[in-house]
CSV table of N, CA and C in Angstrom, one decimal:
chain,number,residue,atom,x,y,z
A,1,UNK,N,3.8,150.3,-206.7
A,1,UNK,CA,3.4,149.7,-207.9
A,1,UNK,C,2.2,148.8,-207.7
A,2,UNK,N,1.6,148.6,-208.9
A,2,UNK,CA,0.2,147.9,-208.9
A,2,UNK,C,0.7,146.7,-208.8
A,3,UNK,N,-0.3,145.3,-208.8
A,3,UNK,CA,0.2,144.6,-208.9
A,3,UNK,C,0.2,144.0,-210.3
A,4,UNK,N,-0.4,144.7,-211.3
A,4,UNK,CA,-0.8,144.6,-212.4
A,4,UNK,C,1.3,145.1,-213.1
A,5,UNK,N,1.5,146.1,-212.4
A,5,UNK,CA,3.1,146.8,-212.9
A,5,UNK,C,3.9,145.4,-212.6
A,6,UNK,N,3.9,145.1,-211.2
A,6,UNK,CA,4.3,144.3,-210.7
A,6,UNK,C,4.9,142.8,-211.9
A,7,UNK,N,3.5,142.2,-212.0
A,7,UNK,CA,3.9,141.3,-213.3
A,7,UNK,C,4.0,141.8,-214.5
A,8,UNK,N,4.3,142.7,-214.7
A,8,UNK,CA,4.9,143.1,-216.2
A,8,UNK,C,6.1,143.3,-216.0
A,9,UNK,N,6.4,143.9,-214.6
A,9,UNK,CA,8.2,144.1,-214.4
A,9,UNK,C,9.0,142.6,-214.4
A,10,UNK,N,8.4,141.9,-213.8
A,10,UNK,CA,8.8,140.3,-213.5
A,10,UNK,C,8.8,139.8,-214.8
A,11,UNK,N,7.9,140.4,-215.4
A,11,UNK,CA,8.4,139.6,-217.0
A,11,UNK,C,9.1,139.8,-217.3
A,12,UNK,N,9.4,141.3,-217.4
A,12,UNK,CA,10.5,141.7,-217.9
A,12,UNK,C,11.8,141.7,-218.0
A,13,UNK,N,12.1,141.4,-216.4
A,13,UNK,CA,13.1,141.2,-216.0
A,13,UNK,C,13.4,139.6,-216.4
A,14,UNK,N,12.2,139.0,-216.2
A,14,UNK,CA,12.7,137.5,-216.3
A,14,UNK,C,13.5,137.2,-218.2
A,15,UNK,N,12.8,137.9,-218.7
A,15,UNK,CA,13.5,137.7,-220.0
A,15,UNK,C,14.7,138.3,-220.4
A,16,UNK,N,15.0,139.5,-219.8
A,16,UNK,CA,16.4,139.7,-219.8
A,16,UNK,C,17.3,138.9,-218.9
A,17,UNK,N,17.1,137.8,-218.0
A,17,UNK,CA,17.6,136.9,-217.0
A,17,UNK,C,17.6,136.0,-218.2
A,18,UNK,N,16.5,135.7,-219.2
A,18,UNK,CA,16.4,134.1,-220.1
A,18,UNK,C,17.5,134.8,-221.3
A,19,UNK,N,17.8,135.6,-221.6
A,19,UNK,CA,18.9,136.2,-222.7
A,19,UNK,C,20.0,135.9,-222.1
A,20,UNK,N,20.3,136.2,-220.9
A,20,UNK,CA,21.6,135.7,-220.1
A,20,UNK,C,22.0,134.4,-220.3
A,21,UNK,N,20.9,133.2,-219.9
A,21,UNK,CA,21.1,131.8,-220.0
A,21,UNK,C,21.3,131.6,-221.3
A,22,UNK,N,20.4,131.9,-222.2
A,22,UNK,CA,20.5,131.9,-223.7
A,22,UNK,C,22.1,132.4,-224.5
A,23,UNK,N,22.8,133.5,-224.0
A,23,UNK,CA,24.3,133.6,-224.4
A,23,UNK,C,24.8,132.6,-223.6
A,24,UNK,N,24.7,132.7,-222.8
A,24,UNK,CA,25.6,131.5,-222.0
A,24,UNK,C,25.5,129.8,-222.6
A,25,UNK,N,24.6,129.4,-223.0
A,25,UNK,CA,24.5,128.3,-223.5
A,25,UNK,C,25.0,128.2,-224.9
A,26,UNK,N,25.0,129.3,-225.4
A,26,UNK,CA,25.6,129.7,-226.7
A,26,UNK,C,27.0,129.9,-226.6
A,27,UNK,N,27.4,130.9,-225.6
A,27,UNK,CA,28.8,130.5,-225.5
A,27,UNK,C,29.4,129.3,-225.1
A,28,UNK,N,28.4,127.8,-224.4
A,28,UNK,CA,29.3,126.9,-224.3
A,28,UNK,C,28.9,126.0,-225.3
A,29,UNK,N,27.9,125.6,-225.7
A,29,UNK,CA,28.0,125.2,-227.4
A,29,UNK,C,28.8,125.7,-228.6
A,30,UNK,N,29.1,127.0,-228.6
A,30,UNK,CA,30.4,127.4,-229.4
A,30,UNK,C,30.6,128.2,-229.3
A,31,UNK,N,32.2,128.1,-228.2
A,31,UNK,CA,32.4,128.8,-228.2
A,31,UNK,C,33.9,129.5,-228.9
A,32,UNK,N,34.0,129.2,-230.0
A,32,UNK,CA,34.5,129.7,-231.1
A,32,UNK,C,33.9,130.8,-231.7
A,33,UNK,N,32.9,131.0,-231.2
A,33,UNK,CA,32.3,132.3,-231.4
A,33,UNK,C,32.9,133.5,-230.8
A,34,UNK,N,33.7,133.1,-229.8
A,34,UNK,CA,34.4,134.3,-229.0
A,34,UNK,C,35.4,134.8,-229.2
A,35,UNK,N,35.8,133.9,-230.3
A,35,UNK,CA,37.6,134.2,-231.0
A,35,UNK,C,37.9,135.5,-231.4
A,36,UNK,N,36.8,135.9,-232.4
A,36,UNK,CA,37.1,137.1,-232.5
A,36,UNK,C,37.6,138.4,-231.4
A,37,UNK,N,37.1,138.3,-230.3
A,37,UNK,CA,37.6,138.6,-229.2
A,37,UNK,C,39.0,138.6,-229.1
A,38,UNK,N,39.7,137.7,-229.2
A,38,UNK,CA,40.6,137.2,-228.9
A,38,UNK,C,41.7,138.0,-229.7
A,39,UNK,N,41.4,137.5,-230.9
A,39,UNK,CA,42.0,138.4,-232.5
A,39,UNK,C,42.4,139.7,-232.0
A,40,UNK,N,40.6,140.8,-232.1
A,40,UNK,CA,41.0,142.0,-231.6
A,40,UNK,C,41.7,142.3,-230.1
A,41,UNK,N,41.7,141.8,-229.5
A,41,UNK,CA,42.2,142.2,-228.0
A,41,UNK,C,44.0,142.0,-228.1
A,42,UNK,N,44.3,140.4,-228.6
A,42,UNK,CA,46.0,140.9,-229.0
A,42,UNK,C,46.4,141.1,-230.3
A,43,UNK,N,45.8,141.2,-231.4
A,43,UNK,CA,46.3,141.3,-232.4
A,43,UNK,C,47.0,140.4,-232.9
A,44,UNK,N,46.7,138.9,-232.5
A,44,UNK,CA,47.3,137.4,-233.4
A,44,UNK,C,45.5,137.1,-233.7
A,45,UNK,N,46.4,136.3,-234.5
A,45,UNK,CA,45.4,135.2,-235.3
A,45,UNK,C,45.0,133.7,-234.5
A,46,UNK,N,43.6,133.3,-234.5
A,46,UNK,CA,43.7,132.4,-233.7
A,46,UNK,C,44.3,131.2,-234.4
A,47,UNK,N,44.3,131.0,-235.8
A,47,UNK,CA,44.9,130.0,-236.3
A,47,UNK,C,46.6,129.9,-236.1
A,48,UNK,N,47.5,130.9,-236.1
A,48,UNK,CA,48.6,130.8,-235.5
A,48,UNK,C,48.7,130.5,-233.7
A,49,UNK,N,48.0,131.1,-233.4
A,49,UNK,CA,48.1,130.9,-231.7
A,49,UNK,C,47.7,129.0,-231.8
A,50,UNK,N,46.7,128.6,-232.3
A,50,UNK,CA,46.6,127.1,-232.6
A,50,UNK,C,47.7,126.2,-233.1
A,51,UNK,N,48.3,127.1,-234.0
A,51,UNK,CA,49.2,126.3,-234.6
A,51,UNK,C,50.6,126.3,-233.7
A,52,UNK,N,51.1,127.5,-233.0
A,52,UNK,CA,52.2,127.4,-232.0
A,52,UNK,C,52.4,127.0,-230.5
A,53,UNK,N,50.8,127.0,-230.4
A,53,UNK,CA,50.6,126.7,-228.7
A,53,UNK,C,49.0,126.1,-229.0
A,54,UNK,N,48.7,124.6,-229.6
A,54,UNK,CA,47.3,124.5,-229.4
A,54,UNK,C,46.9,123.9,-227.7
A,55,UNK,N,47.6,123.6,-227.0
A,55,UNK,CA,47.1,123.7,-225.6
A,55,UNK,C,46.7,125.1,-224.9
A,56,UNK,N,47.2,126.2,-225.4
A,56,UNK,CA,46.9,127.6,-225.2
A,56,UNK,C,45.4,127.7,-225.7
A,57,UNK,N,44.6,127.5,-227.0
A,57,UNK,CA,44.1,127.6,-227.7
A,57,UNK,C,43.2,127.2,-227.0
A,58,UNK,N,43.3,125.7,-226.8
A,58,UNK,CA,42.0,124.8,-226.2
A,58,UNK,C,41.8,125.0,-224.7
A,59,UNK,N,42.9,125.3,-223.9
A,59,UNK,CA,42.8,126.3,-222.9
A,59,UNK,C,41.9,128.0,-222.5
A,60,UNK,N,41.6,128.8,-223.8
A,60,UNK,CA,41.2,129.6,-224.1
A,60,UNK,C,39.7,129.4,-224.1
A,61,UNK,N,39.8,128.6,-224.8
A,61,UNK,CA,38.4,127.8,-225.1
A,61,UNK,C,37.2,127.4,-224.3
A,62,UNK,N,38.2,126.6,-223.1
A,62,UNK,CA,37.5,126.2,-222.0
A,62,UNK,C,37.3,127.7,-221.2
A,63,UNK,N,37.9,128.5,-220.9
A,63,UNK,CA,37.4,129.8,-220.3
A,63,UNK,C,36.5,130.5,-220.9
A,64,UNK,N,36.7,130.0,-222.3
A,64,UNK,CA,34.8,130.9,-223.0
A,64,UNK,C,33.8,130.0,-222.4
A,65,UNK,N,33.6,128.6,-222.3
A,65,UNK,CA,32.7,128.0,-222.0
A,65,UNK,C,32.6,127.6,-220.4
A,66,UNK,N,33.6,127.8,-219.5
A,66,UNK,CA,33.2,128.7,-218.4
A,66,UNK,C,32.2,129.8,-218.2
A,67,UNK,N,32.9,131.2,-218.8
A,67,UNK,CA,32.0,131.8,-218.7
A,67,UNK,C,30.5,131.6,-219.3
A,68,UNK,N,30.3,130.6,-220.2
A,68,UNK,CA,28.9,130.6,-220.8
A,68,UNK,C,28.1,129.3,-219.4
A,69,UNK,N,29.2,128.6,-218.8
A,69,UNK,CA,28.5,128.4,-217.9
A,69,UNK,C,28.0,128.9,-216.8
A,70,UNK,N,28.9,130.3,-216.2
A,70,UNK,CA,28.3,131.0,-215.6
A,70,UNK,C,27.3,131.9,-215.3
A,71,UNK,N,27.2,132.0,-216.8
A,71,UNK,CA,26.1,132.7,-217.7
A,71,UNK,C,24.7,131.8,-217.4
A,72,UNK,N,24.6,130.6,-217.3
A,72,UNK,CA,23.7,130.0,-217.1
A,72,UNK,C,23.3,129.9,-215.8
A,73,UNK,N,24.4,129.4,-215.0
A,73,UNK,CA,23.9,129.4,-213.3
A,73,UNK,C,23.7,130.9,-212.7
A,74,UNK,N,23.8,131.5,-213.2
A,74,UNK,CA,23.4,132.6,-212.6
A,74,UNK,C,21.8,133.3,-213.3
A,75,UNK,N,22.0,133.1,-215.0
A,75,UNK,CA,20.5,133.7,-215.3
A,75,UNK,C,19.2,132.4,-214.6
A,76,UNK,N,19.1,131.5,-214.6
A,76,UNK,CA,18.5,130.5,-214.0
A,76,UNK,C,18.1,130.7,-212.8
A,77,UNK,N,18.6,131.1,-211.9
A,77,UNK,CA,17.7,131.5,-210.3
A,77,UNK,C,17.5,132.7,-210.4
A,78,UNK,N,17.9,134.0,-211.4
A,78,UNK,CA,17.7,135.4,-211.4
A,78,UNK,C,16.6,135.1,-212.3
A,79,UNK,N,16.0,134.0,-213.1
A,79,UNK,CA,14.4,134.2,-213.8
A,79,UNK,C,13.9,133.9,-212.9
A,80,UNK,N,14.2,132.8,-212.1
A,80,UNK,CA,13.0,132.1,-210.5
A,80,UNK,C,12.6,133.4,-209.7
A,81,UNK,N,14.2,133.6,-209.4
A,81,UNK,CA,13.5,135.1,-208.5
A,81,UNK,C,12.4,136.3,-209.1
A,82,UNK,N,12.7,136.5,-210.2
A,82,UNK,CA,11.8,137.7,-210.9
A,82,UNK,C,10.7,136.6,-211.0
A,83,UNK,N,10.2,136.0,-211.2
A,83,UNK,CA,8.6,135.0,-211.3
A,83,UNK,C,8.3,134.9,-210.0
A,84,UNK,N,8.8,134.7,-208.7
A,84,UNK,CA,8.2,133.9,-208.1
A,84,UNK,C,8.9,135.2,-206.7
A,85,UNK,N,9.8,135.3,-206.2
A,85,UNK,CA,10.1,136.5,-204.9
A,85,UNK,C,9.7,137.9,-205.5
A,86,UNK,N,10.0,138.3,-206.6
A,86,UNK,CA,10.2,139.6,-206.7
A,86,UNK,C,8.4,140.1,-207.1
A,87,UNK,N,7.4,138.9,-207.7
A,87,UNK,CA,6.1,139.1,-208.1
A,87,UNK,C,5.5,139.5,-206.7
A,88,UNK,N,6.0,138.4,-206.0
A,88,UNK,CA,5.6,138.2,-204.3
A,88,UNK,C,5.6,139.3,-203.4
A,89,UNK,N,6.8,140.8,-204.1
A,89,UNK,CA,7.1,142.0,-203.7
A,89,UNK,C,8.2,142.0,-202.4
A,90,UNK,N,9.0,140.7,-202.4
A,90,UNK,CA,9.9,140.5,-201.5
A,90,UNK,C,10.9,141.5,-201.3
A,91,UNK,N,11.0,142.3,-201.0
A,91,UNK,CA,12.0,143.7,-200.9
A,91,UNK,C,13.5,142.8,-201.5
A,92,UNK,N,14.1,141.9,-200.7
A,92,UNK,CA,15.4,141.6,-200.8
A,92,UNK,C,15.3,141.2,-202.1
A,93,UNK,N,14.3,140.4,-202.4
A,93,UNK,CA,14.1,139.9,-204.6
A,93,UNK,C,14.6,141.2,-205.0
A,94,UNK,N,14.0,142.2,-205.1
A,94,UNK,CA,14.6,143.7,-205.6
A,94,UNK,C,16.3,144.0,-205.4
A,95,UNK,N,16.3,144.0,-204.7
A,95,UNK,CA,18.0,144.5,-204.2
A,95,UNK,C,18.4,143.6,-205.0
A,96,UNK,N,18.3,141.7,-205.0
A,96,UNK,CA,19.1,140.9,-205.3
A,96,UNK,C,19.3,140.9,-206.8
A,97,UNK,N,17.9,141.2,-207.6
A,97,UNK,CA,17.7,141.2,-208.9
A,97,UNK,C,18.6,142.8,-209.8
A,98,UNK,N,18.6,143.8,-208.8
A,98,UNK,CA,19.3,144.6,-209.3
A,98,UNK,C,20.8,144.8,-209.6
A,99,UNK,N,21.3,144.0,-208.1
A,99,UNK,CA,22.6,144.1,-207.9
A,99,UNK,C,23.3,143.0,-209.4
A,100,UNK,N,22.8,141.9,-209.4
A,100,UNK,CA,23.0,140.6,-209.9
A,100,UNK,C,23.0,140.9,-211.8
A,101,UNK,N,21.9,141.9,-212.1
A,101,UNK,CA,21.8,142.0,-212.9
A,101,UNK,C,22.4,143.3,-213.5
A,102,UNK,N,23.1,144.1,-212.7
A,102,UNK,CA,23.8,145.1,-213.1
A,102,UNK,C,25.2,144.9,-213.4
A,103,UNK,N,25.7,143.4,-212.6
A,103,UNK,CA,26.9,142.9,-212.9
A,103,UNK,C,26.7,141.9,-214.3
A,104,UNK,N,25.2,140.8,-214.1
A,104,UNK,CA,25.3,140.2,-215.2
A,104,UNK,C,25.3,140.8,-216.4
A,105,UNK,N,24.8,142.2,-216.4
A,105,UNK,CA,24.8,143.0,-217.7
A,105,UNK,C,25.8,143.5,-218.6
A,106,UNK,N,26.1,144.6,-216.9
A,106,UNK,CA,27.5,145.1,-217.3
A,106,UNK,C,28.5,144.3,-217.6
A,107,UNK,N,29.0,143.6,-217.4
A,107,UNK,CA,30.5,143.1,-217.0
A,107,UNK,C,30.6,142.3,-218.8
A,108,UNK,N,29.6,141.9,-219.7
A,108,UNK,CA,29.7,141.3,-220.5
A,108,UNK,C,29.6,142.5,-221.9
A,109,UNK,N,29.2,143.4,-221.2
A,109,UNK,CA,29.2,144.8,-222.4
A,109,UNK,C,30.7,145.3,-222.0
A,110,UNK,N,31.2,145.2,-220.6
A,110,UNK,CA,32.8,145.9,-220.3
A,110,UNK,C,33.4,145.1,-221.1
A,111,UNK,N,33.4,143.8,-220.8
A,111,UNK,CA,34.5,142.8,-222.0
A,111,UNK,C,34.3,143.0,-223.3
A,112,UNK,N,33.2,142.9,-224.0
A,112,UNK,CA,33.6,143.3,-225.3
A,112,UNK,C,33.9,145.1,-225.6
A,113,UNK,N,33.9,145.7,-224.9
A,113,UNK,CA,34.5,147.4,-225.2
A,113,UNK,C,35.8,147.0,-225.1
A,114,UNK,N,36.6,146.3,-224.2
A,114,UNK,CA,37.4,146.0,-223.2
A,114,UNK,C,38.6,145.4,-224.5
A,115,UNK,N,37.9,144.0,-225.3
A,115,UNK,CA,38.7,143.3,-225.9
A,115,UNK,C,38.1,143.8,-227.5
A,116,UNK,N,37.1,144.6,-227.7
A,116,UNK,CA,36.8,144.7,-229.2
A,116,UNK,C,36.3,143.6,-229.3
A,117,UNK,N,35.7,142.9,-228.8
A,117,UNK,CA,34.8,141.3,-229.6
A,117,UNK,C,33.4,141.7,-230.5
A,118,UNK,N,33.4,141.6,-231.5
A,118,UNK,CA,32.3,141.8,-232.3
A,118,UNK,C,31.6,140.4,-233.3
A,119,UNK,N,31.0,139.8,-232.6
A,119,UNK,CA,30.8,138.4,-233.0
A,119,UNK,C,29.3,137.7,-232.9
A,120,UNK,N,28.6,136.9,-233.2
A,120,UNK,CA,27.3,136.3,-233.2
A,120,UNK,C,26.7,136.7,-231.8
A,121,UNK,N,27.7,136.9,-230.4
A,121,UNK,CA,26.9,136.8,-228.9
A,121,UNK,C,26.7,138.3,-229.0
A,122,UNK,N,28.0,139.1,-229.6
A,122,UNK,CA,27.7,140.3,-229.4
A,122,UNK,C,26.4,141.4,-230.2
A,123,UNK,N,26.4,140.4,-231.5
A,123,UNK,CA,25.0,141.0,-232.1
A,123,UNK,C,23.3,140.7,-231.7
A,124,UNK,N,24.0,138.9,-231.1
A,124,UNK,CA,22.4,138.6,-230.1
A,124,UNK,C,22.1,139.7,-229.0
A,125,UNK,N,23.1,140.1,-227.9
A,125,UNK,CA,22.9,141.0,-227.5
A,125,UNK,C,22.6,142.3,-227.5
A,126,UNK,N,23.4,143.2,-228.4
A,126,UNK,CA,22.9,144.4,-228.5
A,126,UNK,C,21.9,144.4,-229.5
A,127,UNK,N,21.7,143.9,-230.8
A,127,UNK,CA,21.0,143.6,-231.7
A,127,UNK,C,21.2,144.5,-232.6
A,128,UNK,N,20.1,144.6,-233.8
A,128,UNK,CA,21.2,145.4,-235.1
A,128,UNK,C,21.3,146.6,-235.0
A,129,UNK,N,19.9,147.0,-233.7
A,129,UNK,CA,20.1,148.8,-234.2
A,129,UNK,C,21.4,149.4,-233.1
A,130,UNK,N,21.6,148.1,-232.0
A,130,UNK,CA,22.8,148.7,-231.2
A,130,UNK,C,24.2,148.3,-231.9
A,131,UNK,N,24.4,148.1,-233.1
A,131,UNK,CA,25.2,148.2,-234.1
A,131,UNK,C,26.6,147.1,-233.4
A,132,UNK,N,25.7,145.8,-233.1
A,132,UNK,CA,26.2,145.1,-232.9
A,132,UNK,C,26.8,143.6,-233.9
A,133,UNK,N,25.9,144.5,-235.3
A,133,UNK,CA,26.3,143.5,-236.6
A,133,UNK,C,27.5,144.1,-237.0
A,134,UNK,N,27.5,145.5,-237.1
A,134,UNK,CA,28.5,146.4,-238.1
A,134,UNK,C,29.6,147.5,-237.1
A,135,UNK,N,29.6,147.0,-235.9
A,135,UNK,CA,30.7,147.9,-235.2
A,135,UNK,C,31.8,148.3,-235.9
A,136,UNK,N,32.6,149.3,-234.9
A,136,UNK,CA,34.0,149.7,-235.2
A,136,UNK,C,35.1,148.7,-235.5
């Protein structure tokens, strides 16, 4: 690769790393946004699950905003890497940025196939034409 390809891949990457941080911070500022998930995956309502177990509920809660914390510490050194090792043509930046980002990708497109979540993260993500406004 040129080094001209070089920084355009680093961009590129690094912005799909700043969408990572960016759901993630979104799922921990609200993460009531994830409920829907929740809905379709057992088929209750979150307002009954609140109303017969609200330590369940607020428990649930904190594991969405977990994960949106993870979301952050992880897209945050996978932008550093793509700007600054992977521009640099550091062979292991490559491997690291691949591997990292095939889990940060995947694993959040498996959970919403997984639980049916169709909600504000899931339309930031795929966006409208991946029919992430008007799914199944």
């Amino acid at each position: 690769m040129t080094p001209r390809q070089v920084r355009a891949a680093s961009r590129v990457i690094a912005a799909a790393d700043a969408a990572i941080v960016a759901l993630g911070v979104l799922a921990l500022l609200f993460p009531g946004q994830l409920i829907p998930g929740y809905e379709h995956y057992t088929g209750y309502s979150w307002p009954a699950l609140m109303h017969t177990s609200p330590a369940t509920g607020h428990f649930i809660l904190a594991g969405f905003c977990l994960v949106g914390a993870l979301n952050v510490a992880v897209g945050l050194p996978l932008s550093v890497i793509a700007l600054t090792a992977f521009r640099a043509r550091q062979r292991w930046a490559w491997w690291t940025l691949l591997t990292a980002n095939a889990i940060g990708l995947g694993a959040p497109i498996i959970c919403d196939l997984t639980t049916g979540a169709i909600g504000p993260l899931r339309a930031a993500r795929m966006g409208p034409a991946g029919g992430g406004a008007a799914g199944p």
